[in-house]
Short mmCIF file of C-alpha atoms and ligand atoms in Angstrom, two decimals:
data_model
loop_
_atom_site.label_atom_id
_atom_site.label_comp_id
_atom_site.label_asym_id
_atom_site.label_seq_id
_atom_site.Cartn_x
_atom_site.Cartn_y
_atom_site.Cartn_z
CA MET A 1220 -100.86 145.87 164.43
CA GLU A 1221 -98.42 144.51 166.96
CA ALA A 1222 -95.56 145.85 168.78
CA PRO A 1223 -92.85 143.40 169.76
CA ALA A 1224 -91.68 142.84 173.50
CA THR A 1225 -88.05 144.18 173.63
CA GLU A 1226 -87.14 143.50 177.32
CA THR A 1227 -88.73 142.90 180.72
CA ALA A 1228 -89.50 144.93 183.67
CA LYS A 1229 -89.55 143.38 187.06
CA LEU A 1230 -92.19 144.06 189.64
CA ALA A 1231 -91.65 142.96 193.23
CA PHE A 1232 -94.99 142.86 195.19
CA ALA A 1233 -96.49 140.76 198.12
CA GLY A 1234 -93.51 138.42 198.13
CA LYS A 1235 -93.53 137.77 194.42
CA THR A 1236 -91.51 139.08 191.65
CA LEU A 1237 -93.29 139.27 188.35
CA GLU A 1238 -91.55 139.70 184.98
CA LEU A 1239 -93.62 141.98 182.73
CA PRO A 1240 -92.92 142.40 178.94
CA VAL A 1241 -91.91 145.84 177.79
CA ILE A 1242 -92.97 146.70 174.48
CA ALA A 1243 -91.57 149.51 172.22
CA GLY A 1244 -93.30 151.57 169.52
CA THR A 1245 -91.62 152.53 166.26
CA GLU A 1246 -90.38 155.72 167.80
CA GLN A 1247 -88.98 153.73 170.60
CA GLU A 1248 -91.72 154.81 173.28
CA LYS A 1249 -91.83 152.08 175.82
CA ALA A 1250 -94.84 150.54 177.66
CA ILE A 1251 -94.68 148.00 180.34
CA ASP A 1252 -97.49 145.52 179.56
CA ILE A 1253 -99.39 144.87 182.77
CA ALA A 1254 -102.12 142.53 181.21
CA ALA A 1255 -101.13 139.78 183.59
CA LEU A 1256 -100.81 141.91 186.67
CA ARG A 1257 -104.27 141.33 188.30
CA ASP A 1258 -104.30 137.61 187.64
CA LYS A 1259 -100.87 137.07 189.00
CA THR A 1260 -100.90 139.49 191.85
CA GLY A 1261 -104.50 140.50 192.71
CA ALA A 1262 -103.69 144.21 192.25
CA VAL A 1263 -104.47 146.69 189.55
CA THR A 1264 -102.78 149.95 188.71
CA LEU A 1265 -103.96 153.54 189.58
CA ASP A 1266 -103.48 156.28 187.20
CA LEU A 1267 -105.74 159.28 187.79
CA GLY A 1268 -106.36 161.07 184.56
CA PHE A 1269 -104.49 158.40 182.66
CA GLY A 1270 -101.26 160.39 182.66
CA ASN A 1271 -99.25 157.18 182.35
CA THR A 1272 -101.53 154.76 180.70
CA ALA A 1273 -101.49 153.73 176.99
CA SER A 1274 -105.02 152.55 176.03
CA CYS A 1275 -104.20 151.11 172.81
CA LEU A 1276 -101.62 150.51 170.13
CA SER A 1277 -102.01 153.07 167.34
CA ALA A 1278 -100.25 153.74 163.95
CA ILE A 1279 -102.02 157.07 163.23
CA THR A 1280 -100.30 159.95 165.20
CA PHE A 1281 -97.09 160.36 166.82
CA LEU A 1282 -96.66 163.05 169.51
CA ASP A 1283 -93.57 163.92 171.39
CA GLY A 1284 -94.47 166.46 174.08
CA GLU A 1285 -90.89 167.04 175.30
CA ARG A 1286 -89.59 167.95 171.82
CA GLY A 1287 -92.88 169.45 170.46
CA VAL A 1288 -93.29 166.96 167.75
CA LEU A 1289 -96.53 166.22 166.02
CA ARG A 1290 -96.74 163.81 162.98
CA TYR A 1291 -99.70 162.36 161.21
CA ARG A 1292 -98.90 158.94 159.81
CA GLY A 1293 -95.16 160.10 159.88
CA PHE A 1294 -95.70 163.36 158.13
CA PRO A 1295 -94.73 166.49 160.30
CA ILE A 1296 -97.74 168.80 161.05
CA GLU A 1297 -95.72 171.83 159.85
CA GLN A 1298 -95.54 170.26 156.19
CA LEU A 1299 -99.18 169.14 156.24
CA ALA A 1300 -100.29 172.60 157.63
CA GLU A 1301 -98.21 174.27 154.71
CA TYR A 1302 -98.96 171.97 151.60
CA ALA A 1303 -101.83 169.65 152.30
CA THR A 1304 -105.54 170.05 151.61
CA TYR A 1305 -107.95 169.09 154.54
CA SER A 1306 -109.44 166.26 152.37
CA GLU A 1307 -106.00 164.82 151.72
CA THR A 1308 -105.16 165.00 155.50
CA ALA A 1309 -108.28 163.22 156.30
CA TYR A 1310 -107.59 160.58 153.69
CA LEU A 1311 -104.04 160.09 155.10
CA LEU A 1312 -105.23 159.87 158.70
CA ILE A 1313 -107.97 157.30 157.88
CA TYR A 1314 -106.37 155.27 155.23
CA GLY A 1315 -102.72 155.51 156.18
CA ASN A 1316 -101.11 157.05 153.07
CA LEU A 1317 -101.36 160.12 151.14
CA PRO A 1318 -103.88 159.64 148.24
CA VAL A 1319 -102.79 159.51 144.63
CA LYS A 1320 -104.52 162.00 142.29
CA ARG A 1321 -107.34 159.43 141.24
CA GLU A 1322 -107.88 158.34 144.71
CA LEU A 1323 -108.30 161.95 146.10
CA GLU A 1324 -110.64 162.72 143.20
CA GLN A 1325 -112.81 159.75 143.94
CA PHE A 1326 -112.66 160.55 147.64
CA THR A 1327 -113.82 164.18 147.39
CA SER A 1328 -116.39 163.25 144.69
CA ARG A 1329 -117.93 160.66 146.96
CA LEU A 1330 -117.97 163.18 149.87
CA ALA A 1331 -119.75 165.72 147.51
CA ASP A 1332 -122.45 162.99 146.63
CA ARG A 1333 -123.17 162.76 150.32
CA SER A 1334 -123.04 166.30 151.44
CA GLY A 1335 -126.91 166.96 151.30
CA LEU A 1336 -128.81 166.20 154.42
CA PRO A 1337 -131.26 163.17 154.30
CA GLU A 1338 -134.83 164.09 153.44
CA GLY A 1339 -136.68 165.48 156.50
CA MET A 1340 -133.70 166.32 158.45
CA GLU A 1341 -133.78 169.90 157.76
CA ASP A 1342 -136.87 170.22 160.07
CA PHE A 1343 -134.77 168.98 162.91
CA PHE A 1344 -133.18 172.38 163.31
CA ASP A 1345 -136.72 174.09 163.51
CA HIS A 1346 -137.63 172.45 166.74
CA LEU A 1347 -134.79 173.27 168.89
CA PRO A 1348 -134.79 175.98 171.71
CA LYS A 1349 -133.70 179.53 170.87
CA GLY A 1350 -130.24 180.22 171.77
CA ILE A 1351 -129.11 176.54 172.15
CA HIS A 1352 -125.38 176.22 171.84
CA PRO A 1353 -124.15 175.00 168.43
CA MET A 1354 -122.25 172.07 170.07
CA ALA A 1355 -125.43 170.78 171.47
CA VAL A 1356 -126.97 170.93 168.14
CA LEU A 1357 -124.01 169.25 166.57
CA PHE A 1358 -124.13 166.65 169.34
CA SER A 1359 -127.79 165.86 168.86
CA ALA A 1360 -127.94 166.01 165.11
CA VAL A 1361 -125.02 163.44 164.70
CA ALA A 1362 -126.63 161.12 166.95
CA ALA A 1363 -129.89 161.62 165.10
CA LEU A 1364 -128.18 160.73 161.90
CA SER A 1365 -128.25 156.94 163.12
CA GLY A 1366 -131.97 157.14 162.67
CA TYR A 1367 -131.57 158.29 159.08
CA TYR A 1368 -129.17 155.53 158.14
CA PRO A 1369 -130.31 152.45 160.18
CA GLU A 1370 -128.51 150.22 157.65
CA LEU A 1371 -125.15 151.75 158.78
CA THR A 1372 -125.71 151.08 162.50
CA HIS A 1373 -124.79 147.28 162.65
CA PRO A 1374 -122.69 146.58 165.71
CA ASN A 1375 -120.12 144.74 163.46
CA PRO A 1376 -119.90 146.81 160.08
CA THR A 1377 -118.11 145.34 157.09
CA ARG A 1378 -115.15 147.22 155.70
CA GLU A 1379 -117.60 148.56 152.95
CA GLU A 1380 -120.07 149.71 155.48
CA ILE A 1381 -117.15 151.31 157.42
CA ASP A 1382 -116.31 153.37 154.41
CA SER A 1383 -119.68 154.42 153.79
CA ILE A 1384 -120.11 155.50 157.44
CA ILE A 1385 -116.89 157.48 157.13
CA LEU A 1386 -117.84 159.14 153.95
CA THR A 1387 -121.37 159.91 155.30
CA LEU A 1388 -120.22 161.59 158.58
CA LEU A 1389 -117.28 163.58 156.87
CA ALA A 1390 -119.64 164.76 154.24
CA GLN A 1391 -122.69 165.64 156.48
CA ILE A 1392 -121.18 167.15 159.55
CA PRO A 1393 -119.97 170.31 157.76
CA THR A 1394 -123.65 170.63 156.29
CA ILE A 1395 -125.07 170.16 159.77
CA ALA A 1396 -122.72 172.70 161.19
CA ALA A 1397 -123.63 175.39 158.73
CA TYR A 1398 -127.42 174.57 158.66
CA SER A 1399 -127.46 174.89 162.50
CA TYR A 1400 -125.54 178.24 162.17
CA ARG A 1401 -128.21 179.63 159.57
CA LYS A 1402 -131.31 178.16 161.21
CA GLY A 1403 -130.10 179.31 164.53
CA ASN A 1404 -129.80 182.81 163.11
CA GLY A 1405 -133.10 182.94 161.26
CA LEU A 1406 -131.34 182.76 157.82
CA PRO A 1407 -132.20 180.61 154.93
CA VAL A 1408 -130.01 177.59 154.57
CA ILE A 1409 -127.51 177.48 151.53
CA PRO A 1410 -127.31 173.91 150.06
CA PRO A 1411 -123.69 172.44 149.51
CA ARG A 1412 -121.88 172.87 146.28
CA ARG A 1413 -120.02 170.15 144.59
CA ASP A 1414 -117.47 172.10 142.86
CA LEU A 1415 -115.95 173.56 146.17
CA SER A 1416 -113.59 171.61 148.33
CA PRO A 1417 -115.85 169.82 151.01
CA THR A 1418 -114.94 170.90 154.45
CA THR A 1419 -113.32 174.28 153.69
CA ALA A 1420 -114.68 176.30 150.76
CA ASN A 1421 -117.94 174.42 150.57
CA PHE A 1422 -118.43 174.79 154.36
CA LEU A 1423 -117.70 178.59 154.27
CA HIS A 1424 -120.19 178.86 151.33
CA MET A 1425 -122.96 177.20 153.27
CA MET A 1426 -122.23 179.40 156.34
CA PHE A 1427 -122.01 182.78 154.55
CA GLY A 1428 -122.95 182.41 150.85
CA PRO A 1429 -121.11 183.82 147.87
CA ALA A 1430 -118.22 186.07 148.75
CA GLY A 1431 -116.15 187.09 145.80
CA ALA A 1432 -117.19 188.05 142.26
CA ASP A 1433 -116.78 184.37 141.21
CA GLY A 1434 -119.23 183.39 143.80
CA LYS A 1435 -116.64 181.49 145.70
CA PRO A 1436 -115.35 182.13 149.31
CA ASP A 1437 -112.22 184.32 149.65
CA GLU A 1438 -108.99 182.30 149.24
CA VAL A 1439 -107.33 183.83 152.19
CA VAL A 1440 -110.29 182.87 154.35
CA VAL A 1441 -110.39 179.28 152.91
CA SER A 1442 -106.74 178.85 153.28
CA ALA A 1443 -106.82 180.11 157.09
CA LEU A 1444 -109.72 177.62 157.75
CA ARG A 1445 -107.77 174.73 155.90
CA LYS A 1446 -104.74 175.27 158.23
CA ILE A 1447 -106.86 175.28 161.43
CA LEU A 1448 -108.59 172.20 160.38
CA ILE A 1449 -105.37 170.46 159.62
CA LEU A 1450 -103.87 171.47 162.86
CA HIS A 1451 -106.87 169.99 164.81
CA ALA A 1452 -107.25 166.84 162.84
CA ASP A 1453 -105.81 164.41 165.19
CA HIS A 1454 -104.05 164.43 168.48
CA GLU A 1455 -103.75 160.81 169.54
CA GLN A 1456 -105.48 159.70 172.69
CA ASN A 1457 -106.96 162.92 173.75
CA CYS A 1458 -110.26 163.14 175.83
CA SER A 1459 -112.67 163.30 172.83
CA THR A 1460 -110.75 160.53 170.71
CA SER A 1461 -110.57 158.34 173.82
CA THR A 1462 -114.28 158.86 174.25
CA VAL A 1463 -115.06 157.93 170.72
CA ARG A 1464 -112.92 154.78 171.09
CA LEU A 1465 -114.57 153.91 174.42
CA VAL A 1466 -118.08 154.48 173.33
CA GLY A 1467 -117.32 152.59 170.00
CA SER A 1468 -115.72 149.70 171.85
CA SER A 1469 -119.20 148.67 173.24
CA ARG A 1470 -120.14 148.44 169.42
CA ALA A 1471 -122.45 151.35 169.89
CA ASN A 1472 -122.88 152.78 166.16
CA ALA A 1473 -120.54 155.30 164.73
CA PHE A 1474 -123.03 158.21 164.83
CA VAL A 1475 -123.39 158.00 168.53
CA SER A 1476 -119.79 157.22 168.95
CA ILE A 1477 -118.83 160.37 167.26
CA SER A 1478 -121.56 162.28 168.97
CA SER A 1479 -120.01 161.29 172.28
CA GLY A 1480 -116.64 162.64 171.15
CA ILE A 1481 -118.35 165.97 170.14
CA GLY A 1482 -119.80 166.00 173.82
CA ALA A 1483 -116.30 165.52 175.31
CA LEU A 1484 -114.76 168.09 173.15
CA TRP A 1485 -117.30 170.82 174.20
CA GLY A 1486 -115.66 171.16 177.70
CA PRO A 1487 -113.64 174.25 178.32
CA LEU A 1488 -110.48 172.20 179.37
CA HIS A 1489 -110.55 170.58 175.81
CA GLY A 1490 -111.97 171.96 172.57
CA GLY A 1491 -114.21 174.41 174.29
CA ALA A 1492 -111.10 176.40 175.21
CA ASN A 1493 -111.07 178.17 172.03
CA GLN A 1494 -114.29 180.03 172.92
CA ALA A 1495 -113.03 180.46 176.49
CA VAL A 1496 -109.91 182.06 175.25
CA ILE A 1497 -111.70 184.69 173.25
CA GLU A 1498 -114.16 185.41 176.10
CA MET A 1499 -111.29 185.70 178.48
CA LEU A 1500 -109.29 188.21 176.09
CA GLU A 1501 -112.58 190.10 175.54
CA LYS A 1502 -113.00 190.38 179.42
CA ILE A 1503 -109.41 191.51 179.90
CA HIS A 1504 -109.84 194.04 177.24
CA LYS A 1505 -112.88 195.42 178.59
CA ASP A 1506 -111.14 195.62 182.04
CA GLY A 1507 -108.56 198.05 180.49
CA GLY A 1508 -106.20 195.54 179.08
CA ASN A 1509 -104.71 194.98 182.57
CA PHE A 1510 -103.35 191.44 181.79
CA SER A 1511 -101.06 191.37 184.92
CA LYS A 1512 -104.20 191.28 186.97
CA TYR A 1513 -105.26 188.11 185.27
CA VAL A 1514 -101.84 186.48 185.38
CA ALA A 1515 -102.02 187.02 189.14
CA LEU A 1516 -105.47 185.49 189.16
CA ALA A 1517 -104.49 182.57 187.29
CA LYS A 1518 -101.82 181.80 189.78
CA ASP A 1519 -104.06 182.14 192.74
CA LYS A 1520 -105.66 178.87 193.37
CA THR A 1521 -108.55 180.14 195.16
CA SER A 1522 -109.77 182.29 192.27
CA GLY A 1523 -111.06 179.40 190.18
CA PHE A 1524 -109.51 181.33 187.18
CA ARG A 1525 -107.17 179.64 184.70
CA LEU A 1526 -105.35 181.20 181.85
CA MET A 1527 -107.44 179.68 179.01
CA GLY A 1528 -105.40 178.43 176.06
CA PHE A 1529 -102.33 177.83 178.26
CA GLY A 1530 -101.03 174.30 179.55
CA HIS A 1531 -101.12 170.92 178.06
CA ARG A 1532 -101.15 167.41 179.44
CA VAL A 1533 -98.51 166.16 176.96
CA TYR A 1534 -96.64 169.29 175.61
CA LYS A 1535 -94.08 170.43 178.07
CA ASN A 1536 -91.95 172.75 175.95
CA PHE A 1537 -94.07 174.20 173.31
CA ASP A 1538 -97.09 173.19 171.36
CA PRO A 1539 -96.08 173.02 167.60
CA ARG A 1540 -99.65 173.85 166.53
CA SER A 1541 -99.74 177.00 168.58
CA ARG A 1542 -96.34 178.17 166.95
CA ILE A 1543 -97.84 177.78 163.49
CA LEU A 1544 -101.07 179.51 164.49
CA LYS A 1545 -99.28 182.49 166.02
CA SER A 1546 -97.39 183.35 162.95
CA SER A 1547 -100.56 182.54 160.62
CA CYS A 1548 -102.51 184.96 162.99
CA ASP A 1549 -100.06 187.87 161.82
CA GLN A 1550 -100.35 186.89 158.04
CA VAL A 1551 -104.11 186.32 157.96
CA LEU A 1552 -104.98 189.53 159.80
CA GLU A 1553 -102.56 191.53 157.44
CA ARG A 1554 -103.88 189.95 154.38
CA LEU A 1555 -107.53 190.63 155.40
CA GLY A 1556 -106.55 194.16 156.54
CA VAL A 1557 -108.05 193.29 160.03
CA ARG A 1558 -106.58 194.95 163.12
CA ASP A 1559 -107.66 193.00 166.36
CA PRO A 1560 -106.70 194.57 169.69
CA LEU A 1561 -107.18 191.07 171.02
CA LEU A 1562 -104.21 189.81 169.07
CA ASP A 1563 -101.79 192.57 170.81
CA LEU A 1564 -103.46 191.65 174.11
CA ALA A 1565 -102.65 187.90 173.51
CA LYS A 1566 -99.25 188.48 172.81
CA ARG A 1567 -98.61 190.60 175.86
CA LEU A 1568 -100.26 188.10 177.96
CA GLU A 1569 -98.21 185.25 176.70
CA GLU A 1570 -94.99 187.26 177.04
CA ALA A 1571 -95.86 188.13 180.72
CA ALA A 1572 -96.76 184.48 181.55
CA LEU A 1573 -93.61 182.96 179.84
CA LYS A 1574 -91.54 185.19 182.11
CA ASP A 1575 -93.40 184.19 185.18
CA ASP A 1576 -91.96 181.49 187.44
CA TYR A 1577 -95.46 179.97 187.95
CA PHE A 1578 -95.87 179.15 184.41
CA VAL A 1579 -92.24 178.45 183.70
CA SER A 1580 -91.80 175.91 186.58
CA ARG A 1581 -95.05 174.10 185.68
CA LYS A 1582 -94.22 174.24 181.93
CA LEU A 1583 -97.35 175.97 180.94
CA TYR A 1584 -97.12 177.32 177.37
CA PRO A 1585 -99.80 178.55 174.80
CA ASN A 1586 -101.58 175.67 173.34
CA VAL A 1587 -103.55 175.35 169.82
CA ASP A 1588 -106.46 177.29 171.38
CA PHE A 1589 -104.64 180.44 172.36
CA TYR A 1590 -104.39 181.95 168.94
CA SER A 1591 -106.89 179.81 166.73
CA GLY A 1592 -109.85 182.12 168.08
CA ILE A 1593 -108.22 185.11 166.77
CA ILE A 1594 -107.84 183.62 163.27
CA LEU A 1595 -111.57 182.38 163.50
CA ARG A 1596 -112.76 185.85 164.46
CA ALA A 1597 -110.94 187.39 161.77
CA ILE A 1598 -112.48 185.19 159.16
CA GLY A 1599 -115.88 185.85 160.55
CA ILE A 1600 -116.67 182.69 162.53
CA PRO A 1601 -118.94 183.58 165.47
CA THR A 1602 -117.48 182.84 168.93
CA ASP A 1603 -119.93 180.25 169.98
CA GLN A 1604 -119.04 178.25 166.52
CA PHE A 1605 -115.43 178.01 167.32
CA THR A 1606 -115.58 174.49 168.97
CA VAL A 1607 -117.60 173.49 166.13
CA ILE A 1608 -114.67 174.32 163.78
CA PHE A 1609 -112.50 172.24 166.12
CA ALA A 1610 -114.95 169.30 165.78
CA LEU A 1611 -114.97 169.63 162.02
CA GLY A 1612 -111.10 169.27 162.06
CA ARG A 1613 -110.97 166.45 164.65
CA LEU A 1614 -113.65 164.47 162.85
CA ALA A 1615 -110.94 162.93 160.59
CA GLY A 1616 -108.98 161.89 163.69
CA TRP A 1617 -111.98 160.40 165.52
CA LEU A 1618 -112.97 158.47 162.26
CA ALA A 1619 -109.41 157.12 161.80
CA HIS A 1620 -109.29 155.88 165.51
CA TRP A 1621 -112.76 154.38 165.34
CA ARG A 1622 -111.77 152.60 162.14
CA GLU A 1623 -108.38 151.45 163.46
CA MET A 1624 -110.01 150.19 166.64
CA LEU A 1625 -112.49 147.99 164.89
CA GLU A 1626 -109.81 146.59 162.89
CA SER A 1627 -107.47 145.76 165.55
CA PRO A 1628 -106.92 142.21 166.34
CA GLY A 1629 -108.07 141.38 170.02
CA PHE A 1630 -109.95 144.68 170.48
CA ARG A 1631 -112.39 144.23 173.28
CA ILE A 1632 -114.67 146.58 175.16
CA GLY A 1633 -113.08 149.40 177.12
CA ARG A 1634 -113.70 148.64 180.89
CA PRO A 1635 -111.46 150.36 183.42
CA ARG A 1636 -111.14 149.21 187.00
CA GLN A 1637 -111.37 151.20 190.12
CA ILE A 1638 -110.45 151.18 193.76
CA TYR A 1639 -113.47 151.45 195.82
CA THR A 1640 -113.36 153.82 198.81
CA GLY A 1641 -116.85 153.77 199.98
CA SER A 1642 -118.42 151.97 202.95
CA THR A 1643 -117.78 148.31 203.81
CA GLU A 1644 -120.79 146.00 203.95
CA ARG A 1645 -123.69 147.30 205.92
CA ARG A 1646 -127.08 145.84 207.02
CA PHE A 1647 -130.21 147.38 205.54
CA VAL A 1648 -132.42 149.21 208.07
CA PRO A 1649 -136.04 149.53 207.28
CA LEU A 1650 -137.38 153.23 206.99
CA ALA A 1651 -139.57 152.99 210.12
CA GLN A 1652 -136.43 151.87 212.25
CA ARG A 1653 -134.02 154.67 210.95
CA GLY A 1654 -133.45 157.13 213.60
N1 CMC B 1193 -103.60 178.38 184.16
C1 CMC B 1193 -103.18 178.32 185.21
N2 CMC B 1193 -102.67 177.35 185.91
C2 CMC B 1193 -102.65 176.21 185.21
C3 CMC B 1193 -103.16 176.17 183.91
C4 CMC B 1193 -103.70 177.30 183.40
N3 CMC B 1193 -104.22 177.32 182.20
N4 CMC B 1193 -102.92 174.87 183.45
C5 CMC B 1193 -102.44 174.16 184.44
N5 CMC B 1193 -102.25 174.95 185.60
C6 CMC B 1193 -101.67 174.44 186.78
C7 CMC B 1193 -102.42 173.60 187.64
O1 CMC B 1193 -103.11 174.33 188.56
C8 CMC B 1193 -101.34 172.74 188.31
O2 CMC B 1193 -100.67 173.44 189.25
P1 CMC B 1193 -100.27 172.82 190.67
O3 CMC B 1193 -99.24 171.67 190.26
O4 CMC B 1193 -99.69 173.88 191.55
O5 CMC B 1193 -101.42 172.09 191.16
C9 CMC B 1193 -100.34 172.60 187.11
O6 CMC B 1193 -100.46 173.65 186.37
C10 CMC B 1193 -100.67 171.15 186.37
O7 CMC B 1193 -101.99 171.21 185.93
P2 CMC B 1193 -102.90 170.24 185.75
O8 CMC B 1193 -104.34 170.63 185.75
O9 CMC B 1193 -102.57 168.92 186.62
O10 CMC B 1193 -102.58 169.80 184.13
P3 CMC B 1193 -103.38 168.81 183.34
O11 CMC B 1193 -102.41 168.01 182.39
O12 CMC B 1193 -104.20 167.90 184.05
O13 CMC B 1193 -104.40 169.63 182.49
C11 CMC B 1193 -105.00 171.21 180.98
C12 CMC B 1193 -103.98 170.15 181.20
C13 CMC B 1193 -104.82 171.57 179.41
C14 CMC B 1193 -106.35 170.75 180.93
C15 CMC B 1193 -104.83 172.49 181.68
O14 CMC B 1193 -103.51 172.92 181.34
C16 CMC B 1193 -105.83 173.57 181.53
O15 CMC B 1193 -106.73 173.56 182.24
N6 CMC B 1193 -105.55 174.68 180.52
C17 CMC B 1193 -106.59 175.61 180.34
C18 CMC B 1193 -107.55 175.11 179.23
C19 CMC B 1193 -107.13 174.78 177.92
O16 CMC B 1193 -106.58 175.73 177.37
N7 CMC B 1193 -107.46 173.70 177.32
C20 CMC B 1193 -107.05 173.50 176.00
C21 CMC B 1193 -105.97 172.30 175.91
S1 CMC B 1193 -105.25 172.11 174.22
C22 CMC B 1193 -106.59 171.67 173.24
C23 CMC B 1193 -106.90 170.27 173.39
O17 CMC B 1193 -106.19 169.37 172.74
O18 CMC B 1193 -107.71 169.79 174.04
#
């Protein structure tokens, strides 16, 4: 994968003028290539939080935060959320094209073959502390998979091994998530079923058992989960995906690289926000529904309170995923006959914030996590499992990026620089002489 240099940028520094190549992506996004900067000038760049730094070239996801555009491999998120299955979306992200029927059948059948956990792994869940958060279980269990599949942990996996790793993780993580829920709640585990779609119906079956008369999970519930998983499936170089790439760049195995992504996702500023949103809405509800008080608190920098589910590093107009989920919320709740006061509260909170100059001037809008929790609640997912659902969706993106990175020409270990601000050289003073 290469992006051609289209023009140059001039940098004048320390009496020298440096010409730097400017490369453009297929959507005309431009980047000044500073690879020669330190060699030629002795200086590096400083970009706290990486707001202006592209860490790689990638052909997976295009995002235009100003226009609210999100496309996976060129396909608009709106179309995928409406028409695709999660397996199709995962295949698309990882392999670059929508599968034809035969490819999809083979892909889902290979996932079904691998969906049972390796022998002995079920015991893993029996030795965890009571009340452990499901994200901690997922993090540990996925890293532990490396012990069950030592043959898939080479630092330089072949293409066949890469495929096998991808299928193993895609197939087993839903099973791990469901077993962790069942064991954590003292319930017997429900083994996977190969006749159900892998990450949606099969996952719901392993979580809650047979629902309808036909023994299959409710179609409205399956479709709601499908949409949520697709909307979370990739988001270019977000915190957890960048973590997967960075850890993987040291040639650590895929199990620990993905596990590291799970750790990064858990934080409340990233995937953990979906749990935090519902906890915030519940708190406001219990407090008499006084949302104006919480809007005021979010504006007060000394309060330490943020409006969870609001704001985004890259979306500065609207988050297209949030729009889809907001309308999906109404449909799903109506079809399930659920009346959730938190939905009305969320809408009133959004309306109040969007009229407030603090939020308008900072371009803070509802993000994907603002409405997703209300749907997850309605379909019976416990609040502490919300971020696990985000991880199930994002897994396809993590794997697509991990694979793309391994196959990129010239890929090398990720290793940022820093600007040191500590003491200059000091002389060691033996303990007895320190005053
Ligand atoms: N409530 C109140 N103020 C906010 C919020 C918020 N949710 N988000 C940003 N701000 C303010 C922030 O205080 C700052 O104000 P000022 O310019 O006066 O200092 C300004 O807006 C810019 O914020 P920032 O923290 O510099 O923005 P960022 O790009 O570093 O952070 C964010 C993005 C998503 C972490 C942040 O908006 C946030 O903490 N939101 C709440 C958590 C959340 O919903 N996270 C889920 C993100 S979407 C899912 C995902 O992909 O991870």
